[in-house]
């Protein structure tokens, strides 16, 4: 499918324990009081994973093989998913790189980072709108300091946040969108120049604010997932012009390919990749630009953490 080495910066690893937590929140419980994964599967209409994270890791790696994807960053997509993500990465060390979601509100930030590090993960996911805080809050600085010390990446979801699995589960999503402005990251990004901050989806509708941030902070990156969707919020922009604007301001070196793949049986989103490849072609990307966006940039972001 690809002539270049592809590394996917955005895949959700929806583990057995992830679905247990989700089911519990939706009130779907087994007689022993645990969240019912089987009932969650019925409600979602998705294939549920085996309890062993290595099984799900294998499922993803065979999807990657089929689609010629060399490596993927996999996201623990609720807090406290460090263990399954870590176990998945240990099963396929040269293929999977793990990031875990941390809710810093009311938790010990240094301890939270330590749990991520203990599982051999390489990044932290922050969702300010979901958990109700601002990335600029001084209370988060111990987390940034610990992440800096351990050379972790920090992914910060800004802008619009639609969580399809919550809607399908019948769960409400009272997120604080106003707290998720990319400019909240200006101070932290400037204060911690060695941390690579990734703001996904070209800012999820806040492209202008992402570009203002990225123009001031060279350590801010973005990913290409969802470019078809978020450009709808910007009346004067299309996916093509949004991408071109990002290249103009950020340079091609800070744009990472992301598929936003998440569940089975859908698996790896080859359809999204096809759409993105068309946008890349129309943007005039040649061999060098494709090499960088499809995988080279991610390899550089993660440094020696990613084997060649
Ligand atoms: Zn995503």
Coordinates of C-alpha atoms in Angstrom, one line a residue, residues 2-267:
X2 CA 2.8 2.5 0.9
X3 CA 6.1 3.1 -0.8
X4 CA 7.4 4.7 2.4
X5 CA 8.0 3.4 5.9
X6 CA 4.8 4.2 7.8
X7 CA 4.6 4.9 11.5
X8 CA 1.1 5.7 12.9
X9 CA 1.1 8.3 15.6
X10 CA -2.5 7.7 16.7
X11 CA -4.1 4.3 17.4
X12 CA -6.4 3.7 20.4
X13 CA -5.7 0.4 22.3
X14 CA -9.1 -0.5 23.6
X15 CA -8.2 -3.3 26.0
X16 CA -10.4 -5.7 28.0
X17 CA -10.0 -3.6 31.1
X18 CA -10.9 -0.5 29.1
X19 CA -14.3 -2.0 28.2
X20 CA -14.7 -3.2 31.8
X21 CA -14.3 0.4 33.0
X22 CA -16.6 1.7 30.3
X23 CA -19.3 -0.9 31.1
X24 CA -19.1 -0.1 34.8
X25 CA -19.7 3.6 34.1
X26 CA -22.7 2.7 31.9
X27 CA -24.1 0.4 34.7
X28 CA -23.6 -2.8 32.8
X29 CA -22.3 -5.2 35.5
X30 CA -21.6 -8.9 35.9
X31 CA -23.0 -10.7 39.0
X32 CA -19.6 -10.3 40.7
X33 CA -19.8 -6.5 40.3
X34 CA -17.3 -6.1 37.5
X35 CA -18.1 -4.2 34.3
X36 CA -19.6 -6.5 31.7
X37 CA -17.4 -6.6 28.6
X38 CA -19.9 -8.9 26.9
X39 CA -22.8 -6.4 27.4
X40 CA -20.5 -3.5 26.3
X41 CA -19.8 -5.4 23.1
X42 CA -23.5 -5.9 22.4
X43 CA -24.3 -2.2 23.0
X44 CA -21.4 -1.0 20.9
X45 CA -21.7 -3.6 18.2
X46 CA -17.9 -4.1 18.3
X47 CA -15.7 -7.2 18.7
X48 CA -14.5 -7.4 22.3
X49 CA -10.9 -8.4 23.0
X50 CA -9.5 -11.3 24.9
X51 CA -8.5 -10.4 28.5
X52 CA -4.8 -10.9 27.7
X53 CA -3.4 -7.6 26.3
X54 CA -0.8 -9.5 24.3
X55 CA -3.7 -11.1 22.3
X56 CA -5.1 -7.6 21.3
X57 CA -1.5 -6.5 20.6
X58 CA -1.2 -9.4 18.2
X59 CA -4.5 -8.5 16.5
X60 CA -3.1 -4.9 15.9
X61 CA 0.2 -6.1 14.7
X62 CA -1.4 -8.4 12.1
X63 CA -3.5 -5.4 11.0
X64 CA -0.3 -3.4 10.7
X65 CA 1.4 -6.2 8.7
X66 CA -1.6 -6.3 6.3
X67 CA -1.4 -2.5 5.8
X68 CA 2.4 -2.3 5.8
X69 CA 2.6 -0.1 8.9
X70 CA 6.0 -0.6 10.6
X71 CA 5.1 0.9 14.0
X72 CA 2.2 2.4 15.9
X73 CA 1.8 4.5 19.0
X74 CA -1.0 2.9 21.0
X75 CA -3.1 4.9 23.4
X76 CA -4.5 3.7 26.7
X77 CA -7.8 5.5 26.2
X78 CA -9.0 5.8 29.8
X79 CA -7.0 6.5 33.0
X80 CA -5.3 3.5 34.7
X81 CA -4.6 1.6 31.4
X82 CA -0.8 1.7 31.9
X83 CA -0.6 -2.1 32.5
X84 CA -2.4 -3.4 29.4
X85 CA -0.7 -0.9 27.1
X86 CA 2.7 -1.8 28.7
X87 CA 2.0 -5.6 28.3
X88 CA 1.1 -5.0 24.7
X89 CA 4.3 -3.2 24.0
X90 CA 6.4 -5.8 25.7
X91 CA 4.9 -8.4 23.5
X92 CA 5.9 -6.5 20.3
X93 CA 8.8 -4.2 21.4
X94 CA 9.8 -3.2 17.9
X95 CA 6.3 -2.5 16.6
X96 CA 4.2 -0.9 19.4
X97 CA 5.0 2.3 21.4
X98 CA 2.7 3.0 24.4
X99 CA 1.2 6.2 25.7
X100 CA -1.2 6.3 28.6
X101 CA -4.0 8.7 29.6
X102 CA -3.5 10.5 32.9
X103 CA -6.1 12.5 34.7
X104 CA -4.0 14.9 36.7
X105 CA -6.9 16.3 38.7
X106 CA -6.7 15.3 42.3
X107 CA -3.9 12.8 41.7
X108 CA -0.3 12.7 42.6
X109 CA 1.3 13.9 39.4
X110 CA 4.8 12.5 40.0
X111 CA 3.4 9.1 41.0
X112 CA 1.2 9.1 37.8
X113 CA 4.2 9.7 35.7
X114 CA 6.1 7.0 37.5
X115 CA 3.3 4.5 36.7
X116 CA 3.7 5.3 33.0
X117 CA 7.5 5.0 33.2
X118 CA 7.3 1.7 35.2
X119 CA 5.3 0.1 32.3
X120 CA 8.0 1.2 29.8
X121 CA 5.6 3.7 28.1
X122 CA 6.9 6.7 26.2
X123 CA 4.2 9.3 26.5
X124 CA 1.3 10.7 28.4
X125 CA -2.1 11.7 27.0
X126 CA -3.8 14.7 28.5
X127 CA -7.5 15.5 27.9
X128 CA -8.1 18.9 29.6
X129 CA -11.7 19.2 28.3
X130 CA -12.6 15.7 29.6
X131 CA -11.2 16.1 33.0
X132 CA -11.7 19.8 33.5
X133 CA -8.4 21.6 33.9
X134 CA -6.1 23.9 32.0
X135 CA -2.8 22.7 30.6
X136 CA -1.3 26.1 31.8
X137 CA -2.3 25.4 35.5
X138 CA 0.8 25.6 37.7
X139 CA -0.6 22.5 39.5
X140 CA 0.4 20.5 36.4
X141 CA 4.1 21.6 36.5
X142 CA 5.2 18.6 38.7
X143 CA 3.8 16.4 36.0
X144 CA 5.7 18.3 33.3
X145 CA 8.9 18.2 35.4
X146 CA 8.6 14.4 35.8
X147 CA 7.8 13.9 32.1
X148 CA 10.8 16.0 31.2
X149 CA 13.1 14.0 33.5
X150 CA 11.9 10.7 32.0
X151 CA 12.0 12.1 28.4
X152 CA 8.3 11.4 27.8
X153 CA 6.2 12.9 25.0
X154 CA 3.0 14.7 26.0
X155 CA -0.1 14.4 23.8
X156 CA -2.7 17.1 24.6
X157 CA -6.1 16.8 23.0
X158 CA -7.3 20.3 22.3
X159 CA -10.4 21.7 20.5
X160 CA -13.5 19.7 19.8
X161 CA -13.7 16.3 21.6
X162 CA -16.2 13.8 20.3
X163 CA -15.9 10.4 21.9
X164 CA -18.0 8.0 19.8
X165 CA -17.9 5.1 22.2
X166 CA -19.4 7.2 25.0
X167 CA -22.3 8.2 22.9
X168 CA -22.9 4.7 21.7
X169 CA -22.8 3.5 25.3
X170 CA -25.5 6.0 26.2
X171 CA -23.0 8.0 28.4
X172 CA -23.1 11.7 28.7
X173 CA -20.0 13.7 27.9
X174 CA -20.1 17.0 29.8
X175 CA -16.7 18.2 28.6
X176 CA -15.3 21.7 29.2
X177 CA -14.3 22.7 25.7
X178 CA -13.3 26.1 26.7
X179 CA -10.4 24.7 28.7
X180 CA -8.9 23.0 25.7
X181 CA -7.4 25.9 23.8
X182 CA -4.0 25.1 22.3
X183 CA -2.7 28.4 23.6
X184 CA -3.0 27.0 27.2
X185 CA 0.2 25.1 26.2
X186 CA 2.3 28.1 25.4
X187 CA 3.8 28.5 28.8
X188 CA 4.4 24.8 29.5
X189 CA 5.8 24.3 26.0
X190 CA 8.2 27.2 26.4
X191 CA 9.1 26.3 29.9
X192 CA 9.9 22.6 28.9
X193 CA 11.6 22.9 25.5
X194 CA 12.8 19.3 25.6
X195 CA 9.3 17.8 25.9
X196 CA 7.7 17.1 22.6
X197 CA 4.0 18.1 22.8
X198 CA 1.7 16.6 20.2
X199 CA -1.7 18.4 19.6
X200 CA -3.6 15.9 17.5
X201 CA -6.1 16.4 14.6
X202 CA -4.5 19.7 13.4
X203 CA -6.0 21.2 16.6
X204 CA -9.5 19.7 16.2
X205 CA -11.0 22.9 14.9
X206 CA -8.7 25.3 16.6
X207 CA -6.1 25.3 13.8
X208 CA -5.5 29.0 14.2
X209 CA -4.7 28.7 17.9
X210 CA -2.5 25.6 17.2
X211 CA -0.5 27.5 14.6
X212 CA -0.1 30.5 16.9
X213 CA 1.3 28.1 19.5
X214 CA 3.5 26.1 17.1
X215 CA 4.9 29.3 15.7
X216 CA 6.1 30.3 19.1
X217 CA 7.1 26.9 20.4
X218 CA 9.3 24.7 18.2
X219 CA 8.6 21.6 20.4
X220 CA 4.9 21.5 19.4
X221 CA 3.8 18.8 16.8
X222 CA 0.5 17.8 15.3
X223 CA -1.0 14.7 13.7
X224 CA -3.1 14.4 10.5
X225 CA -5.9 12.2 11.8
X226 CA -9.4 13.7 11.3
X227 CA -8.4 16.4 8.8
X228 CA -11.5 15.6 6.9
X229 CA -13.7 16.2 9.9
X230 CA -12.2 19.2 11.8
X231 CA -11.8 21.4 8.7
X232 CA -15.7 21.6 8.7
X233 CA -15.5 24.0 11.6
X234 CA -13.4 26.4 9.6
X235 CA -15.6 27.9 6.9
X236 CA -12.7 29.2 4.8
X237 CA -10.7 26.0 5.0
X238 CA -10.8 22.5 3.4
X239 CA -8.7 19.6 4.5
X240 CA -6.2 20.6 1.7
X241 CA -6.0 24.3 2.7
X242 CA -5.8 23.4 6.4
X243 CA -2.8 21.0 5.7
X244 CA -1.1 23.6 3.5
X245 CA -1.5 26.3 6.2
X246 CA 0.0 23.9 8.8
X247 CA 2.9 23.2 6.5
X248 CA 3.5 26.9 5.9
X249 CA 3.6 27.7 9.6
X250 CA 4.9 24.6 11.3
X251 CA 7.0 23.1 8.5
X252 CA 6.5 19.6 7.2
X253 CA 8.9 18.3 10.0
X254 CA 6.3 18.7 12.7
X255 CA 3.4 16.9 11.1
X256 CA 2.9 13.3 12.0
X257 CA 0.7 10.8 10.2
X258 CA -2.2 9.5 12.4
X259 CA -4.9 7.1 11.5
X260 CA -7.1 7.3 14.6
X261 CA -7.8 3.6 14.4
X262 CA -9.6 2.2 17.4
X263 CA -11.8 -0.9 17.4
X264 CA -12.4 -4.2 15.7
X265 CA -13.6 -5.5 13.4
X266 CA -13.0 -2.2 11.6
X267 CA -9.3 -2.4 12.6

